[in-house]
XYZ file of C-alpha atoms in Angstrom:
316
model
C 103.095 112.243 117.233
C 99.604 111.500 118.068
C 99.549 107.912 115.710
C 100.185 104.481 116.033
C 103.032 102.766 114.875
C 103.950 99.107 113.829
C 106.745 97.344 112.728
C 107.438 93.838 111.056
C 110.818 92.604 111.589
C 112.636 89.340 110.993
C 115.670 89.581 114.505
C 118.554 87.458 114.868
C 119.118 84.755 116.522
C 118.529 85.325 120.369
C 117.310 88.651 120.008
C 115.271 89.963 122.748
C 111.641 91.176 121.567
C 111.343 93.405 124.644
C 114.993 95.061 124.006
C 113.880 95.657 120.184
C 110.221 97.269 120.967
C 112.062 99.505 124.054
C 114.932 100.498 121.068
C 112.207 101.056 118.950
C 110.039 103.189 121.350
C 112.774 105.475 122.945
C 113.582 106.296 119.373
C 110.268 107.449 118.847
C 110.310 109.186 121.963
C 113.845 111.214 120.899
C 111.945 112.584 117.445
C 108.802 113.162 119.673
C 111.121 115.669 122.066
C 112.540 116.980 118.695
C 109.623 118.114 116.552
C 106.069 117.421 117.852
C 104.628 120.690 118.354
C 102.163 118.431 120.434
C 104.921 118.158 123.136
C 105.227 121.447 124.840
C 109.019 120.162 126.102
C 110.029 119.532 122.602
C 112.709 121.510 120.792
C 110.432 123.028 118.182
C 107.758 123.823 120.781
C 110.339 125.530 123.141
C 111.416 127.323 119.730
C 107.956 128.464 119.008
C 107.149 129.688 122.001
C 110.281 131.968 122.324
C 110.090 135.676 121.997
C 112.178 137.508 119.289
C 115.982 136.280 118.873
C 118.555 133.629 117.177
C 118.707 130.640 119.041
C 121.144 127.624 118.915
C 119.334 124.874 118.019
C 120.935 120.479 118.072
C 122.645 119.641 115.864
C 120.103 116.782 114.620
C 117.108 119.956 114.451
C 119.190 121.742 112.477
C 120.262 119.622 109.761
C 116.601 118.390 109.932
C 115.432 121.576 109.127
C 117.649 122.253 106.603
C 116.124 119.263 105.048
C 112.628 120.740 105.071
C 113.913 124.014 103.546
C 115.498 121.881 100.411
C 112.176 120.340 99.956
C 110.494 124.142 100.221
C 112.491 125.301 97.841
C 112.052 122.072 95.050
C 108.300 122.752 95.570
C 108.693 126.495 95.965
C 107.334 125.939 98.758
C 104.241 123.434 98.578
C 105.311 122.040 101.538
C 106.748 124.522 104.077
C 107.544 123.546 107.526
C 106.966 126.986 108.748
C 103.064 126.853 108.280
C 102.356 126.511 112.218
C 100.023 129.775 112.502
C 97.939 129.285 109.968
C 97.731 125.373 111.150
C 96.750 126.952 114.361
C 94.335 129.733 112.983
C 92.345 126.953 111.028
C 92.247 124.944 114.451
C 94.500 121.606 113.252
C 97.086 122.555 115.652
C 97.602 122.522 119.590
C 95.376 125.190 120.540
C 92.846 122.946 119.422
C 89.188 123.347 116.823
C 87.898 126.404 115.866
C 85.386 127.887 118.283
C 81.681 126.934 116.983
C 79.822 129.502 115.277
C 75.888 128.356 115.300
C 75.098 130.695 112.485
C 77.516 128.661 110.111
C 76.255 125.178 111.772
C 79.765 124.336 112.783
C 83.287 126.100 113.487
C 83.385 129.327 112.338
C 85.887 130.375 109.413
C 89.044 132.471 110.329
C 88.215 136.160 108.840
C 90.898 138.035 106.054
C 92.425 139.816 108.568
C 93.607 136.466 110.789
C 94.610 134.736 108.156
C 96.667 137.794 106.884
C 98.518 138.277 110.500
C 99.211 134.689 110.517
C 100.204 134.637 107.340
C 103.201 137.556 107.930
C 104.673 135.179 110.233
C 104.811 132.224 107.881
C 106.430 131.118 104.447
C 109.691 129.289 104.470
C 111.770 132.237 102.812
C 111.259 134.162 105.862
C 113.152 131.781 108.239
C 116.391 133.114 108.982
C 119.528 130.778 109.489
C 122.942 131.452 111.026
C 125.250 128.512 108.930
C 128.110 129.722 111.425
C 126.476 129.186 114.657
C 123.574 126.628 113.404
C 121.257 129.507 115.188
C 117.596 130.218 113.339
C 115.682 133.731 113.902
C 112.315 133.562 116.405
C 110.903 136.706 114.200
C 108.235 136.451 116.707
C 105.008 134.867 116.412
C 106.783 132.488 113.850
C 105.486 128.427 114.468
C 107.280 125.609 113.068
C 105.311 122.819 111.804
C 106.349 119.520 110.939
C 103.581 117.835 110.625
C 103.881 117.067 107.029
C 107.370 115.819 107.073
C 108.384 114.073 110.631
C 106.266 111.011 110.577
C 108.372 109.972 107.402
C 111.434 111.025 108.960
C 110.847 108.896 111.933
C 110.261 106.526 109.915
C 113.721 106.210 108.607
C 115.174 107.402 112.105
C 113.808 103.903 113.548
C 114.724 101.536 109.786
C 117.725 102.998 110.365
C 118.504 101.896 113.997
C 117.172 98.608 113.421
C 119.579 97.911 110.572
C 122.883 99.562 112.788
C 121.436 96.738 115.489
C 121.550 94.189 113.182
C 118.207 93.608 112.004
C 118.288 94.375 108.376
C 114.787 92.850 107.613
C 112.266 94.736 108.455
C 108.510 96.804 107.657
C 108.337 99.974 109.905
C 104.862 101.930 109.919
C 104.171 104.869 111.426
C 100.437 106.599 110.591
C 100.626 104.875 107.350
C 103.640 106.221 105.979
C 105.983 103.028 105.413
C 109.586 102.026 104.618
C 110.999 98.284 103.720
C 114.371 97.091 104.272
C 115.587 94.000 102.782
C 113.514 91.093 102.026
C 111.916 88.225 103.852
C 113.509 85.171 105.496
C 111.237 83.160 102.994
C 113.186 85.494 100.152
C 109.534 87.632 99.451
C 109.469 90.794 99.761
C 107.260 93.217 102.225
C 104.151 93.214 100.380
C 101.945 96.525 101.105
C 98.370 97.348 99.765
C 98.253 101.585 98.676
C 94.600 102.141 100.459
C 92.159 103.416 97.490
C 89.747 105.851 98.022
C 86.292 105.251 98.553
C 84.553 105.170 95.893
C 87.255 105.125 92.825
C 86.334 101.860 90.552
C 90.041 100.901 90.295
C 92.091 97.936 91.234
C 93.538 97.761 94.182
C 97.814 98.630 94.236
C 99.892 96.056 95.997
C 103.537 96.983 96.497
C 107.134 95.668 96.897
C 108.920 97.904 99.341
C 112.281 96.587 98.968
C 114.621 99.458 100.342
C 111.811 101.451 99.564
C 109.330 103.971 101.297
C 105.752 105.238 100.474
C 104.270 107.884 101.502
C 100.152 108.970 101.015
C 98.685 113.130 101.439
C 95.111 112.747 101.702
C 92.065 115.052 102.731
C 90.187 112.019 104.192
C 90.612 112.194 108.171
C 91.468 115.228 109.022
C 89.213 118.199 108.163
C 85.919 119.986 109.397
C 83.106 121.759 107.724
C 80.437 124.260 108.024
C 77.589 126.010 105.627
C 80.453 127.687 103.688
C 82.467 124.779 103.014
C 84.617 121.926 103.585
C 88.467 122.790 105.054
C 91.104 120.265 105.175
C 94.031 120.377 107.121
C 96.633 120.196 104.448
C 97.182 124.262 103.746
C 98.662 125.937 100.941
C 100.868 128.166 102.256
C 100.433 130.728 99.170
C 96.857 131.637 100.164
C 97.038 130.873 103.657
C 93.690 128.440 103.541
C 93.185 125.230 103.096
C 93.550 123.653 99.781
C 90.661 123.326 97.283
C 91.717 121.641 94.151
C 90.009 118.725 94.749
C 92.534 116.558 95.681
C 91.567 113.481 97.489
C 94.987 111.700 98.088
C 98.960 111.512 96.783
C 101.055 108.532 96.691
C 104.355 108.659 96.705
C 107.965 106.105 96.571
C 111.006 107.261 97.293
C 113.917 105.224 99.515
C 113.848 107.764 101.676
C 110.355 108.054 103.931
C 111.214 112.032 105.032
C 111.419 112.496 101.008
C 108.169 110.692 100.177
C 106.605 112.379 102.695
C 107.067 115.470 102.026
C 106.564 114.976 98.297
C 103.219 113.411 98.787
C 102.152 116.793 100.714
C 103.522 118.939 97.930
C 101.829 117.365 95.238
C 98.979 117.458 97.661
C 99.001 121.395 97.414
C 99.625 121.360 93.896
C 96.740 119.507 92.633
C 95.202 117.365 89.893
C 97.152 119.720 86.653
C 100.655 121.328 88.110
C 101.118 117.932 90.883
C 101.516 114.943 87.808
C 103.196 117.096 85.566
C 105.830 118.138 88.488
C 106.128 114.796 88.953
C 106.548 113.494 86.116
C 109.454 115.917 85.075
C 111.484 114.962 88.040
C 110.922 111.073 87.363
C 108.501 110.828 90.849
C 107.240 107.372 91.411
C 103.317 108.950 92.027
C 99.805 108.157 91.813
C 96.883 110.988 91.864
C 93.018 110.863 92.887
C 91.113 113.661 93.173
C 87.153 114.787 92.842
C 86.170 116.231 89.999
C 83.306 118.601 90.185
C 80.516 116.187 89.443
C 81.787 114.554 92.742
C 83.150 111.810 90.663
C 86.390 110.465 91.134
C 89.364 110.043 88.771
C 93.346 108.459 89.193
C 96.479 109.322 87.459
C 99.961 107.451 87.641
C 103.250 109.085 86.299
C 105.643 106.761 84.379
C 107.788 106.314 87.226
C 105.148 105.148 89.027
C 103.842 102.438 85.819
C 107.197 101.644 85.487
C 107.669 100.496 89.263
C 104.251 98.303 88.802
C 105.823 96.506 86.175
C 109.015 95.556 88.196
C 107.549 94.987 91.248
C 104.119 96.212 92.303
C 100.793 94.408 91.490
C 97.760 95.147 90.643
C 94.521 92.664 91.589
């Protein structure tokens, strides 16, 4: 997946610490051959590099997928796992950065008519499914991408196989989305600190993840620029370029890390007016930061998110 990953754990008695990490890591290694586009011998890059056609796909892709589509079609499609062209015309994907351009000072910006092609063979209500034969349509050209939504899933992939072996206390981490099971041998819970921006004069957020995941979007590591602009990776999938709302990062709870993850990238693409008020009418535990046009900074929690702070997350 191209991250790191950690994981706190409290194991049985007589557990074996190199049995649990080699679990732990061959798990990874099963999503990795599943849906990092990184992988050339993964299942979504074979997929994406097939020519015109239904193909069969495992049964654990497909009801993955069908996952990503519910989540495209909540957020009408903020976050759309079928985004991989345009990931790869804006040079975030495998092919690698944009070619330099010295007239711009940096890597040159796709032109209307590339983002346009790329864009006919992306959007999540384009993608084809066969329910009968759990087969999905190669319309050719068409890249899966699910960068915005498998971290979190592996995340609960490998809570989840540490609980069916028994240990049921435990922090996993993967590229700083994270998911808590249980609570502490001492009877605390896992304590986790929600990163602030730079810059923001707020407190800092300390959480209780007790069967509980969170999730951040931000603009902060990935992107590049030039003399026409900044672009972050995170693309909105209605205009087919990165977004520029001003959003700086989007927090998100949820017990399940695949759910948080994908809701922090939707909000993400929504922005500082549509995201919280999303948000708040489906009751999403959230918190907002974003750049206003002074280059100042400003924060926004929904109630869910308040509410959550006052049973078990600290401020300090």
């Amino acid at each position: 997946m191209g991250t790191s990953w950690s994981v706190r754990l409290c194991p049985p008695p007589g557990a074996d610490r190199v049995v649990i990490q080699s679990a732990i890591q061959n798990e990874l290694d099963r999503i990795i051959g599943l849906f990092s586009h990184w992988d050339p011998r993964s299942e979504v890059s074979r997929f994406n590099a097939a020519p015109e056609g239904l193909y069969a796909v495992s049964p654990e892709f497909w009801a993955f997928l069908e996952a990503c589509l519910d989540l495209a079609d909540q957020t009408d499609g903020a976050v759309d796992p079928t985004l991989g062209a345009l990931v790869n015309l804006w040079g975030f994907g495998p092919p690698g950065p944009r070619p330099h351009d010295d007239f711009y000072g940096g890597p040159s910006t796709p032109g209307e008519d590339e983002i346009d092609e790329a864009r006919k063979v992306s959007s999540w209500n384009r993608l084809r499914l066969s329910l009968k034969t759990q087969a999905v349509t190669q319309m050719g050209g068409m890249r899966l991408d699910f960068s915005g939504l498998a971290k979190g899933y592996a995340v609960d992939q490998v809570s989840q196989r540490l609980s069916d072996d028994g240990i049921h206390a435990h922090l996993v981490e993967i590229g700083g989305e994270l998911r808590g099971a249980n609570v502490r041998p001492d009877g605390y819970p896992w304590w986790v600190e929600i990163a602030a921006a730079p810059g923001l004069n707020a407190p800092r957020t300390v959480a209780a993840l007790f069967d509980m995941a969170a999730a951040t979007s931000g603009d902060d590591v990935r992107f590049w620029q030039n003399s026409l602009g900044r672009y972050s990776h995170t693309l909105n999938g209605r205009t087919g370029r990165p977004i520029d709302n001003g959003m700086v990062s989007v927090t998100v709870f949820d017990p399940s890390a695949l759910r948080a993850d994908g809701m922090a990238t939707a909000l993400t693409v929504m922005g500082p007016d549509l995201g919280p008020a999303y948000a708040e009418a489906l009751q999403i535990p959230a918190q907002f930061i974003w750049r206003n046009e002074d280059g100042s900074l400003s924060d926004r929690v929904t109630p869910a998110w308040a509410a959550m702070q006052e049973e078990g997350t600290s401020e300090s």
